[in-house]
Amino acid sequence: MSSCIIKKNILIEGKTKKVYNTDNPFEVIIHHTDNITALDGLKKSFIQDKGVLNNEITTLIFQFLNSCNIKTHFIRKINNREQLCHKVDMIPLEFVVRNIVSGSMSQRLGIKEGINLYDPIFEIFYKNDKLKDPLINDYHAVFLKIVSHEELNTIYNITSQINIFIKKYFFDKNIILVDFKIEFGKNYKNEIVLSDEISPDTCRFWDKRTMKKLDKDLFRRGFKEKEEVFDIYIEILKRLNVS
Ligand code: UDP
């Protein structure tokens, strides 16, 4: 299947992924590397074959979301590290959804980690390395001319649906979705579509029975060695593969 796609020049090199042009101007190849970063890129490392696991995990989740009629950039996985995706113009915002208090929300507001949020909380972070991706609100995003209020409404609607779908998807696999970050792009028709990835790098997962952490927090907080973090990502993939 992959033999007919011609991989061309590199378009973007991010912290954990590379994006390549293809012979089709409307499609790109996304390549998952083994890099792992945290704390706005301050903490960097490399976990052998993590890119293979993230490519597989994000493929399963995007296939699931496509099947739920959520518009995403994902077309198909083409090999163990790469996927073919619709080309989009990325919107430089990170949308965080919180179902349980953790991470920066817990620190910023001095609230204990683990409190259930019956109404999920949505946050926007402005993707800007120099400014260290600050937390902003709708008015800032509109003032910065990144999106309009109407586009934000659309994004909040899609984000809310995504949260409902994947929260249940993970719960059925004995995983609690504590919080996650997603990003959107605009395709050639100017439609807003879910892009980037959803993986243990971008979500907080806790085990449903033990509440043990099953994600990048183990690396971020220095609780585990790299090898153990790899094993946790394998555990997530195993659970997702059980139907
Ligand atoms: N997140 C992410 N990339 C970032 C920052 C956060 O994928 O650059 C994810 C993170 O994995 C978590 C959620 O967004 O699932 C909320 O992260 P938080 O704001 O608590 O910040 P962190 O604790 O990651 O600094």
Coordinates of N, CA and C and ligand atoms in Angstrom, one line a residue:
M1 N 0.8 -1.2 0.0 CA 0.0 0.0 0.0 C 0.9 1.3 0.0
S2 N 2.0 1.2 0.8 CA 2.8 2.4 1.0 C 3.7 2.7 -0.3
S3 N 3.8 1.6 -1.1 CA 4.8 1.7 -2.2 C 4.4 2.8 -3.2
C4 N 3.1 3.2 -3.3 CA 2.7 4.2 -4.3 C 2.8 5.6 -3.8
I5 N 3.2 5.8 -2.5 CA 3.3 7.1 -1.9 C 4.8 7.5 -2.1
I6 N 5.0 8.7 -2.6 CA 6.4 9.2 -2.7 C 6.6 10.2 -1.6
K7 N 7.6 9.8 -0.8 CA 8.0 10.8 0.3 C 8.9 11.8 -0.2
K8 N 8.6 13.1 0.0 CA 9.5 14.1 -0.5 C 10.2 14.9 0.6
N9 N 10.4 16.2 0.5 CA 11.2 16.9 1.4 C 10.5 17.1 2.8
I10 N 11.3 17.3 3.8 CA 10.8 17.5 5.2 C 10.1 18.9 5.2
L11 N 8.9 18.9 5.8 CA 8.1 20.1 5.9 C 8.3 20.8 7.2
I12 N 8.2 20.0 8.3 CA 8.4 20.5 9.7 C 9.1 19.4 10.5
E13 N 10.0 19.9 11.3 CA 10.6 18.9 12.3 C 10.2 19.4 13.7
G14 N 9.4 18.7 14.3 CA 8.9 19.0 15.7 C 9.8 18.3 16.7
K15 N 9.3 18.4 18.0 CA 10.1 17.8 19.1 C 10.1 16.3 19.0
T16 N 8.9 15.7 18.6 CA 8.8 14.2 18.6 C 8.4 13.7 17.3
K17 N 8.1 14.5 16.3 CA 7.6 14.1 15.0 C 8.2 14.9 13.9
K18 N 8.3 14.2 12.7 CA 8.7 14.9 11.5 C 7.6 14.8 10.5
V19 N 7.3 15.9 9.7 CA 6.3 15.9 8.7 C 6.9 16.0 7.3
Y20 N 6.6 15.1 6.4 CA 7.2 15.2 5.1 C 6.1 15.5 4.0
N21 N 6.4 16.2 3.0 CA 5.5 16.4 1.9 C 5.5 15.0 1.1
T22 N 4.5 14.9 0.3 CA 4.4 13.7 -0.6 C 4.2 14.2 -2.0
D23 N 4.1 13.3 -2.9 CA 3.8 13.7 -4.3 C 2.4 14.2 -4.5
N24 N 1.5 14.0 -3.4 CA 0.2 14.5 -3.5 C 0.2 15.8 -2.6
P25 N -0.1 17.0 -3.2 CA 0.0 18.2 -2.5 C -1.0 18.3 -1.3
F26 N -2.0 17.4 -1.2 CA -3.0 17.5 -0.1 C -2.7 16.4 1.0
E27 N -1.6 15.7 0.8 CA -1.3 14.7 1.8 C 0.2 14.8 2.3
V28 N 0.3 14.5 3.6 CA 1.7 14.5 4.2 C 1.9 13.1 4.9
I29 N 3.2 12.9 5.1 CA 3.6 11.7 5.9 C 4.1 12.2 7.3
I30 N 3.5 11.7 8.4 CA 4.0 12.0 9.7 C 4.8 10.9 10.3
H31 N 6.0 11.2 10.7 CA 7.0 10.2 11.2 C 7.2 10.4 12.7
H32 N 6.9 9.3 13.4 CA 7.1 9.4 14.9 C 8.5 9.0 15.3
T33 N 9.2 9.9 15.9 CA 10.6 9.6 16.4 C 10.6 9.0 17.8
D34 N 11.7 8.7 18.3 CA 11.8 8.1 19.7 C 12.1 9.2 20.7
N35 N 12.1 10.4 20.3 CA 12.3 11.5 21.3 C 11.2 11.6 22.3
I36 N 11.5 12.0 23.5 CA 10.5 12.3 24.5 C 10.9 13.6 25.2
T37 N 10.0 14.5 25.3 CA 10.3 15.8 25.9 C 9.2 16.1 27.0
A38 N 9.5 16.9 27.9 CA 8.5 17.4 28.9 C 9.0 18.7 29.4
L39 N 8.1 19.3 30.2 CA 8.4 20.7 30.8 C 8.8 21.7 29.7
D40 N 7.9 21.8 28.7 CA 8.2 22.8 27.6 C 9.5 22.5 26.9
G41 N 9.9 21.2 26.8 CA 11.1 20.9 26.1 C 12.4 20.9 26.9
L42 N 12.2 21.3 28.2 CA 13.4 21.4 29.1 C 14.0 20.1 29.4
K43 N 13.1 19.1 29.5 CA 13.5 17.7 29.8 C 13.4 16.9 28.5
K44 N 14.6 16.4 28.0 CA 14.6 15.7 26.7 C 15.2 14.4 26.9
S45 N 14.7 13.4 26.2 CA 15.4 12.1 26.3 C 15.0 11.3 25.0
F46 N 15.4 10.0 25.0 CA 15.2 9.1 23.9 C 14.8 7.8 24.4
I47 N 13.7 7.2 24.0 CA 13.3 5.9 24.4 C 13.1 5.0 23.2
Q48 N 14.0 4.1 23.0 CA 14.1 3.2 21.9 C 12.7 2.6 21.5
D49 N 12.3 2.9 20.3 CA 11.0 2.4 19.7 C 9.7 3.0 20.3
K50 N 9.9 4.0 21.1 CA 8.6 4.7 21.6 C 7.8 5.2 20.4
G51 N 8.5 5.7 19.4 CA 7.8 6.2 18.2 C 6.9 5.1 17.5
V52 N 7.4 3.9 17.6 CA 6.6 2.8 17.0 C 5.3 2.6 17.8
L53 N 5.5 2.6 19.1 CA 4.3 2.5 20.0 C 3.3 3.6 19.8
N54 N 3.8 4.9 19.8 CA 3.0 6.0 19.6 C 2.3 6.0 18.3
N55 N 3.0 5.6 17.2 CA 2.4 5.6 15.9 C 1.2 4.6 15.9
E56 N 1.4 3.5 16.6 CA 0.3 2.4 16.6 C -0.9 2.9 17.5
I57 N -0.5 3.5 18.7 CA -1.6 4.0 19.6 C -2.4 5.1 19.0
T58 N -1.7 6.1 18.4 CA -2.4 7.2 17.9 C -3.3 6.8 16.7
T59 N -2.8 5.8 15.9 CA -3.5 5.2 14.8 C -4.8 4.6 15.3
L60 N -4.8 3.8 16.4 CA -6.0 3.2 16.9 C -7.0 4.2 17.3
I61 N -6.5 5.3 18.0 CA -7.4 6.3 18.5 C -8.0 7.1 17.4
F62 N -7.2 7.5 16.4 CA -7.8 8.3 15.3 C -8.7 7.5 14.4
Q63 N -8.4 6.2 14.2 CA -9.3 5.3 13.5 C -10.7 5.2 14.2
F64 N -10.6 5.1 15.5 CA -11.8 5.1 16.3 C -12.6 6.4 16.2
L65 N -11.9 7.5 16.2 CA -12.6 8.8 16.1 C -13.1 9.0 14.7
N66 N -12.4 8.6 13.7 CA -12.9 8.7 12.3 C -14.2 7.9 12.2
S67 N -14.2 6.7 12.9 CA -15.5 5.9 12.9 C -16.6 6.5 13.6
C68 N -16.3 7.5 14.5 CA -17.4 8.2 15.2 C -17.8 9.5 14.5
N69 N -17.3 9.6 13.2 CA -17.6 10.8 12.4 C -17.0 12.1 12.9
I70 N -15.9 12.0 13.7 CA -15.1 13.2 14.0 C -14.1 13.4 12.8
K71 N -14.1 14.6 12.3 CA -13.1 14.9 11.2 C -11.7 15.0 11.7
T72 N -10.8 14.1 11.2 CA -9.4 14.1 11.6 C -8.5 14.2 10.4
H73 N -7.3 14.5 10.6 CA -6.3 14.5 9.5 C -5.9 13.1 9.1
F74 N -6.2 12.1 9.9 CA -5.6 10.8 9.7 C -6.2 10.0 8.5
I75 N -5.4 9.5 7.6 CA -5.9 8.7 6.5 C -5.6 7.2 6.8
R76 N -4.3 6.8 6.9 CA -4.0 5.5 7.3 C -2.5 5.4 7.8
K77 N -2.2 4.3 8.5 CA -0.9 4.0 8.9 C -0.2 3.4 7.7
I78 N 1.1 3.8 7.4 CA 1.7 3.2 6.2 C 2.9 2.3 6.6
N79 N 3.5 2.5 7.8 CA 4.5 1.6 8.2 C 4.6 1.8 9.7
N80 N 5.6 1.1 10.4 CA 5.5 1.1 11.8 C 5.8 2.4 12.5
R81 N 6.4 3.4 11.7 CA 6.6 4.7 12.3 C 5.8 5.8 11.7
E82 N 5.2 5.5 10.6 CA 4.6 6.6 9.8 C 3.1 6.4 9.4
Q83 N 2.5 7.6 9.3 CA 1.1 7.6 8.9 C 0.9 8.6 7.8
L84 N -0.1 8.3 6.9 CA -0.5 9.2 5.8 C -1.6 10.1 6.4
C85 N -1.5 11.4 6.2 CA -2.5 12.3 6.8 C -2.9 13.4 5.8
H86 N -4.0 14.0 5.9 CA -4.4 15.1 5.1 C -3.5 16.3 5.5
K87 N -3.1 17.1 4.6 CA -2.2 18.2 4.9 C -3.2 19.3 5.5
V88 N -2.7 19.9 6.6 CA -3.5 21.0 7.2 C -2.6 22.1 7.6
D89 N -3.2 23.3 7.8 CA -2.4 24.4 8.4 C -2.7 24.3 9.9
M90 N -1.7 24.1 10.6 CA -1.9 23.9 12.1 C -2.3 25.2 12.7
I91 N -3.3 25.1 13.6 CA -3.7 26.3 14.5 C -2.8 26.3 15.7
P92 N -2.0 27.4 15.9 CA -1.0 27.3 17.0 C -1.5 27.4 18.4
L93 N -2.5 26.5 18.7 CA -3.1 26.5 20.0 C -3.1 25.0 20.5
E94 N -3.0 24.8 21.8 CA -3.1 23.5 22.4 C -4.4 23.5 23.2
F95 N -5.3 22.6 23.0 CA -6.6 22.5 23.7 C -6.4 21.4 24.8
V96 N -6.5 21.7 26.0 CA -6.4 20.7 27.1 C -7.8 20.5 27.7
V97 N -8.1 19.2 27.8 CA -9.4 18.9 28.5 C -9.1 18.2 29.7
R98 N -9.7 18.6 30.8 CA -9.4 18.0 32.1 C -10.7 17.3 32.7
N99 N -10.6 16.0 33.0 CA -11.7 15.3 33.6 C -11.4 15.1 35.1
I100 N -10.2 15.1 35.5 CA -9.7 15.0 36.9 C -8.6 16.0 37.1
V101 N -8.6 16.6 38.3 CA -7.5 17.6 38.5 C -6.1 17.0 38.6
S102 N -5.2 17.5 37.8 CA -3.8 17.0 37.9 C -2.9 18.1 37.3
G103 N -1.6 17.8 37.2 CA -0.6 18.6 36.5 C -0.7 20.1 36.8
S104 N -0.6 20.9 35.8 CA -0.5 22.3 35.9 C -1.7 23.0 36.6
M105 N -2.9 22.4 36.4 CA -4.1 22.9 37.0 C -4.0 22.8 38.6
S106 N -3.5 21.6 39.0 CA -3.4 21.4 40.4 C -2.4 22.4 41.0
Q107 N -1.2 22.6 40.3 CA -0.2 23.5 40.8 C -0.7 24.9 40.8
R108 N -1.3 25.3 39.7 CA -1.6 26.8 39.5 C -2.7 27.2 40.5
L109 N -3.6 26.3 40.7 CA -4.8 26.7 41.6 C -4.6 26.1 43.0
G110 N -3.6 25.4 43.3 CA -3.4 24.9 44.6 C -4.5 23.9 45.0
I111 N -4.9 23.1 44.0 CA -6.0 22.1 44.3 C -5.4 20.7 44.3
K112 N -5.8 19.8 45.2 CA -5.3 18.5 45.2 C -5.5 17.7 44.0
E113 N -4.5 16.9 43.6 CA -4.6 16.1 42.4 C -5.6 15.0 42.7
G114 N -6.4 14.7 41.7 CA -7.4 13.5 41.8 C -8.8 13.9 42.0
I115 N -9.1 15.2 42.1 CA -10.5 15.6 42.3 C -11.2 15.5 41.0
N116 N -12.4 14.8 41.0 CA -13.2 14.6 39.8 C -13.9 15.8 39.4
L117 N -13.8 16.2 38.1 CA -14.4 17.3 37.6 C -15.7 16.9 36.8
Y118 N -16.8 17.0 37.4 CA -18.0 16.5 36.7 C -18.3 17.2 35.4
D119 N -18.0 18.5 35.4 CA -18.0 19.3 34.1 C -16.6 19.4 33.7
P120 N -16.2 18.8 32.6 CA -14.8 18.9 32.1 C -14.4 20.3 32.0
I121 N -13.1 20.6 32.3 CA -12.6 22.0 32.1 C -11.7 22.0 30.8
F122 N -12.0 23.0 30.0 CA -11.2 23.2 28.8 C -10.2 24.4 29.0
E123 N -9.0 24.2 28.5 CA -8.0 25.3 28.6 C -7.3 25.5 27.3
I124 N -6.9 26.7 27.0 CA -6.1 26.9 25.8 C -4.7 27.4 26.1
F125 N -3.7 26.8 25.5 CA -2.3 27.2 25.6 C -1.9 27.7 24.2
Y126 N -1.2 28.8 24.2 CA -0.7 29.4 23.0 C 0.7 28.8 22.7
K127 N 0.7 28.1 21.5 CA 2.0 27.4 21.1 C 3.0 28.4 20.7
N128 N 4.0 28.7 21.6 CA 5.0 29.7 21.4 C 6.2 29.3 22.3
D129 N 7.2 28.7 21.7 CA 8.3 28.2 22.5 C 9.0 29.4 23.3
K130 N 9.1 30.5 22.7 CA 9.8 31.7 23.3 C 9.0 32.1 24.6
L131 N 7.7 32.0 24.5 CA 6.9 32.4 25.6 C 6.5 31.2 26.6
K132 N 7.1 30.1 26.2 CA 6.8 28.8 27.0 C 5.4 28.4 27.0
D133 N 4.7 28.5 25.9 CA 3.3 28.0 25.7 C 2.4 28.5 26.8
P134 N 2.1 29.9 26.9 CA 1.3 30.3 28.0 C -0.1 29.9 27.9
L135 N -0.8 29.8 29.1 CA -2.2 29.6 29.2 C -2.9 30.9 28.8
I136 N -3.8 30.8 27.8 CA -4.6 32.1 27.4 C -6.1 31.8 27.4
N137 N -6.9 32.8 27.2 CA -8.3 32.5 27.1 C -8.8 32.9 25.6
D138 N -10.1 32.7 25.4 CA -10.7 32.9 24.1 C -10.3 34.3 23.5
Y139 N -10.5 35.3 24.4 CA -10.3 36.6 23.9 C -8.8 36.9 23.5
H140 N -7.9 36.3 24.2 CA -6.5 36.4 23.7 C -6.3 35.8 22.4
A141 N -6.9 34.6 22.2 CA -6.7 33.8 20.9 C -7.3 34.6 19.8
V142 N -8.4 35.3 20.0 CA -9.1 36.1 19.0 C -8.3 37.3 18.7
F143 N -7.8 38.0 19.8 CA -7.0 39.2 19.7 C -5.7 38.9 18.9
L144 N -5.1 37.7 19.1 CA -3.9 37.4 18.4 C -4.2 37.0 16.9
K145 N -5.5 37.0 16.6 CA -5.9 36.7 15.2 C -5.6 35.2 14.8
I146 N -5.6 34.4 15.8 CA -5.3 33.0 15.5 C -6.6 32.3 15.1
V147 N -7.7 32.6 15.8 CA -9.0 32.0 15.5 C -10.1 33.1 15.7
S148 N -11.3 32.8 15.2 CA -12.4 33.7 15.5 C -13.2 33.1 16.7
H149 N -14.2 33.8 17.2 CA -15.0 33.3 18.3 C -15.8 32.1 17.7
E150 N -16.3 32.2 16.4 CA -17.1 31.2 15.8 C -16.2 29.9 15.7
E151 N -15.0 30.1 15.3 CA -14.1 28.9 15.1 C -13.8 28.3 16.5
L152 N -13.7 29.1 17.5 CA -13.5 28.5 18.9 C -14.7 27.7 19.3
N153 N -15.9 28.2 18.9 CA -17.1 27.5 19.3 C -17.1 26.1 18.6
T154 N -16.8 26.1 17.3 CA -16.7 24.8 16.6 C -15.7 23.9 17.3
I155 N -14.5 24.5 17.7 CA -13.5 23.7 18.3 C -14.0 23.1 19.6
Y156 N -14.6 23.9 20.4 CA -15.1 23.5 21.7 C -16.2 22.3 21.5
N157 N -17.0 22.5 20.5 CA -18.0 21.4 20.2 C -17.3 20.1 19.9
I158 N -16.3 20.2 19.0 CA -15.6 19.0 18.5 C -14.9 18.4 19.7
T159 N -14.2 19.3 20.5 CA -13.4 18.8 21.6 C -14.3 18.1 22.7
S160 N -15.5 18.6 22.9 CA -16.4 18.0 23.9 C -16.8 16.6 23.4
Q161 N -17.1 16.5 22.1 CA -17.5 15.2 21.5 C -16.3 14.2 21.6
I162 N -15.1 14.7 21.3 CA -13.9 13.8 21.4 C -13.8 13.3 22.8
N163 N -13.9 14.2 23.8 CA -13.8 13.8 25.2 C -14.8 12.7 25.5
I164 N -16.0 12.9 25.1 CA -17.1 11.9 25.5 C -16.7 10.6 24.8
F165 N -16.3 10.6 23.6 CA -16.0 9.3 22.8 C -14.8 8.6 23.5
I166 N -13.7 9.4 23.6 CA -12.5 8.7 24.0 C -12.5 8.3 25.5
K167 N -13.2 9.1 26.3 CA -13.3 8.8 27.8 C -13.9 7.4 27.9
K168 N -15.0 7.1 27.2 CA -15.6 5.8 27.3 C -14.8 4.7 26.6
Y169 N -14.1 5.1 25.5 CA -13.3 4.1 24.8 C -12.2 3.6 25.8
F170 N -11.5 4.5 26.5 CA -10.5 4.1 27.4 C -11.1 3.4 28.6
F171 N -12.2 3.9 29.2 CA -12.7 3.3 30.4 C -13.1 1.9 30.1
D172 N -13.6 1.6 28.9 CA -13.9 0.2 28.6 C -12.7 -0.7 28.5
K173 N -11.5 0.0 28.5 CA -10.2 -0.8 28.4 C -9.5 -0.6 29.8
N174 N -10.3 -0.3 30.8 CA -9.7 -0.2 32.2 C -8.7 1.0 32.3
I175 N -8.9 2.0 31.6 CA -8.0 3.2 31.6 C -8.9 4.4 31.9
I176 N -8.5 5.2 32.9 CA -9.2 6.5 33.2 C -8.4 7.6 32.5
L177 N -9.2 8.3 31.7 CA -8.6 9.5 30.9 C -8.7 10.7 31.9
V178 N -7.6 11.0 32.5 CA -7.5 12.1 33.4 C -7.6 13.5 32.7
D179 N -6.7 13.7 31.7 CA -6.7 14.9 30.9 C -5.9 14.6 29.6
F180 N -6.1 15.5 28.7 CA -5.3 15.3 27.4 C -5.2 16.6 26.7
K181 N -4.3 16.6 25.7 CA -4.1 17.8 24.9 C -4.3 17.4 23.4
I182 N -5.1 18.3 22.7 CA -5.3 18.0 21.3 C -5.0 19.3 20.5
E183 N -4.7 19.1 19.2 CA -4.5 20.3 18.4 C -5.3 20.1 17.1
F184 N -5.6 21.3 16.5 CA -6.4 21.3 15.3 C -5.7 22.0 14.2
G185 N -6.1 21.6 12.9 CA -5.6 22.3 11.7 C -6.8 22.6 10.8
K186 N -6.5 23.4 9.8 CA -7.5 23.6 8.7 C -7.1 23.0 7.4
N187 N -8.0 22.2 6.9 CA -7.7 21.6 5.6 C -7.9 22.5 4.4
Y188 N -7.7 22.0 3.2 CA -7.8 22.9 2.0 C -9.2 23.5 1.8
K189 N -10.2 22.9 2.5 CA -11.5 23.4 2.4 C -11.8 24.4 3.5
N190 N -10.8 24.7 4.3 CA -10.8 25.6 5.4 C -11.7 25.0 6.6
E191 N -11.8 23.6 6.6 CA -12.6 23.0 7.7 C -11.6 22.7 8.8
I192 N -12.1 22.8 10.0 CA -11.3 22.5 11.2 C -11.3 21.0 11.5
V193 N -10.1 20.4 11.5 CA -10.0 19.0 11.7 C -9.0 18.7 12.8
L194 N -9.3 17.6 13.6 CA -8.4 17.2 14.6 C -7.1 16.7 13.9
S195 N -6.0 17.2 14.5 CA -4.7 16.8 13.8 C -3.7 16.3 14.9
D196 N -2.4 16.3 14.6 CA -1.4 16.0 15.6 C -1.6 14.5 16.1
E197 N -1.6 14.2 17.3 CA -1.6 12.9 17.8 C -2.4 12.8 19.2
I198 N -2.8 11.6 19.5 CA -3.3 11.4 20.9 C -2.6 10.1 21.3
S199 N -1.8 10.2 22.4 CA -1.0 9.1 22.8 C -0.6 9.2 24.3
P200 N 0.1 8.3 24.8 CA 0.5 8.5 26.2 C 1.4 9.7 26.4
D201 N 2.0 10.3 25.3 CA 2.8 11.5 25.4 C 1.9 12.7 25.6
T202 N 0.6 12.6 25.2 CA -0.3 13.8 25.2 C -1.5 13.6 26.2
C203 N -1.5 12.5 26.9 CA -2.7 12.3 27.8 C -2.2 11.9 29.1
R204 N -3.0 12.1 30.1 CA -2.7 11.4 31.4 C -3.7 10.3 31.6
F205 N -3.1 9.1 31.8 CA -3.9 7.9 31.9 C -3.7 7.3 33.3
W206 N -4.7 6.9 34.0 CA -4.6 6.2 35.3 C -5.2 4.8 35.1
D207 N -4.7 3.8 35.8 CA -5.3 2.5 35.8 C -6.6 2.6 36.6
K208 N -7.7 2.0 36.0 CA -9.0 2.1 36.6 C -9.1 1.5 38.0
R209 N -8.4 0.4 38.2 CA -8.5 -0.3 39.4 C -7.5 0.2 40.5
T210 N -6.3 0.4 40.1 CA -5.2 0.8 41.1 C -5.0 2.4 41.1
M211 N -5.5 3.1 40.1 CA -5.2 4.5 39.9 C -3.7 4.8 39.6
K212 N -2.9 3.8 39.3 CA -1.5 3.9 39.0 C -1.4 4.7 37.7
K213 N -0.3 5.6 37.6 CA -0.1 6.4 36.4 C 0.4 5.5 35.2
L214 N -0.2 5.7 34.0 CA 0.2 4.9 32.9 C 0.5 5.9 31.7
D215 N 1.4 6.8 31.9 CA 1.7 7.8 30.9 C 3.0 8.5 31.1
K216 N 3.2 9.6 30.3 CA 4.5 10.4 30.3 C 4.8 11.0 31.7
D217 N 3.8 11.1 32.6 CA 4.0 11.7 33.9 C 5.2 11.0 34.6
L218 N 5.3 9.7 34.3 CA 6.4 8.9 35.0 C 7.7 9.5 34.6
F219 N 7.8 9.9 33.4 CA 9.1 10.4 32.8 C 9.3 11.9 33.3
R220 N 8.1 12.7 33.2 CA 8.1 14.1 33.5 C 8.6 14.3 35.0
R221 N 8.0 13.4 35.9 CA 8.3 13.6 37.3 C 9.5 12.8 37.8
G222 N 10.1 12.1 36.8 CA 11.3 11.3 37.1 C 11.1 10.1 38.0
F223 N 9.9 9.6 38.0 CA 9.5 8.5 38.9 C 10.1 7.1 38.4
K224 N 10.3 7.1 37.1 CA 10.6 5.8 36.5 C 11.8 5.9 35.5
E225 N 12.5 4.8 35.3 CA 13.6 4.8 34.3 C 12.9 4.7 32.9
K226 N 13.7 5.0 31.9 CA 13.2 5.0 30.6 C 12.5 3.7 30.2
E227 N 13.2 2.6 30.6 CA 12.8 1.2 30.2 C 11.4 1.0 30.8
E228 N 11.2 1.5 32.0 CA 9.9 1.2 32.6 C 8.8 2.0 31.9
V229 N 9.1 3.3 31.5 CA 8.2 4.1 30.8 C 7.8 3.4 29.5
F230 N 8.7 2.8 28.8 CA 8.5 2.0 27.6 C 7.5 0.9 27.9
D231 N 7.7 0.2 29.0 CA 6.8 -1.0 29.4 C 5.4 -0.5 29.6
I232 N 5.2 0.7 30.2 CA 3.9 1.3 30.4 C 3.2 1.6 29.1
Y233 N 3.9 2.1 28.1 CA 3.4 2.4 26.8 C 2.9 1.1 26.1
I234 N 3.7 0.0 26.3 CA 3.3 -1.3 25.8 C 2.0 -1.7 26.5
E235 N 1.9 -1.5 27.7 CA 0.7 -1.9 28.5 C -0.5 -1.2 27.9
I236 N -0.4 0.1 27.6 CA -1.5 0.9 27.0 C -1.9 0.3 25.7
L237 N -0.9 0.0 24.9 CA -1.2 -0.6 23.5 C -1.9 -1.9 23.7
K238 N -1.4 -2.8 24.6 CA -2.0 -4.1 24.9 C -3.5 -3.9 25.2
R239 N -3.8 -2.9 26.1 CA -5.2 -2.7 26.5 C -6.0 -2.3 25.4
L240 N -5.5 -1.4 24.5 CA -6.3 -0.9 23.4 C -6.6 -2.0 22.4
N241 N -5.7 -2.9 22.3 CA -5.9 -4.0 21.3 C -6.9 -5.1 21.8
V242 N -7.3 -5.0 23.1 CA -8.3 -5.9 23.6 C -9.6 -5.3 23.2
S243 N -10.4 -6.1 22.4 CA -11.7 -5.5 22.1 C -12.8 -5.9 23.1
Ligands
UDP1 N1 0.3 18.2 27.4 C1 0.9 17.9 26.2 N2 1.9 18.8 25.7 C2 2.2 19.9 26.4 C3 1.6 20.2 27.6 C4 0.7 19.3 28.1 O1 0.5 16.9 25.5 O2 3.1 20.6 25.9 C5 -0.8 17.3 27.9 C6 -0.3 16.6 29.2 O3 0.3 15.3 28.8 C7 -1.5 16.4 30.0 C8 -2.4 17.6 29.6 O4 -1.8 18.1 28.4 O5 -2.2 15.2 29.6 C9 -2.4 18.7 30.6 O6 -1.1 19.1 30.9 P1 -0.7 20.1 32.1 O7 -1.3 21.5 31.6 O8 -1.2 19.6 33.4 O9 0.8 20.4 32.0 P2 2.1 19.5 32.4 O10 1.8 18.9 33.7 O11 2.2 18.5 31.2 O12 3.2 20.5 32.4

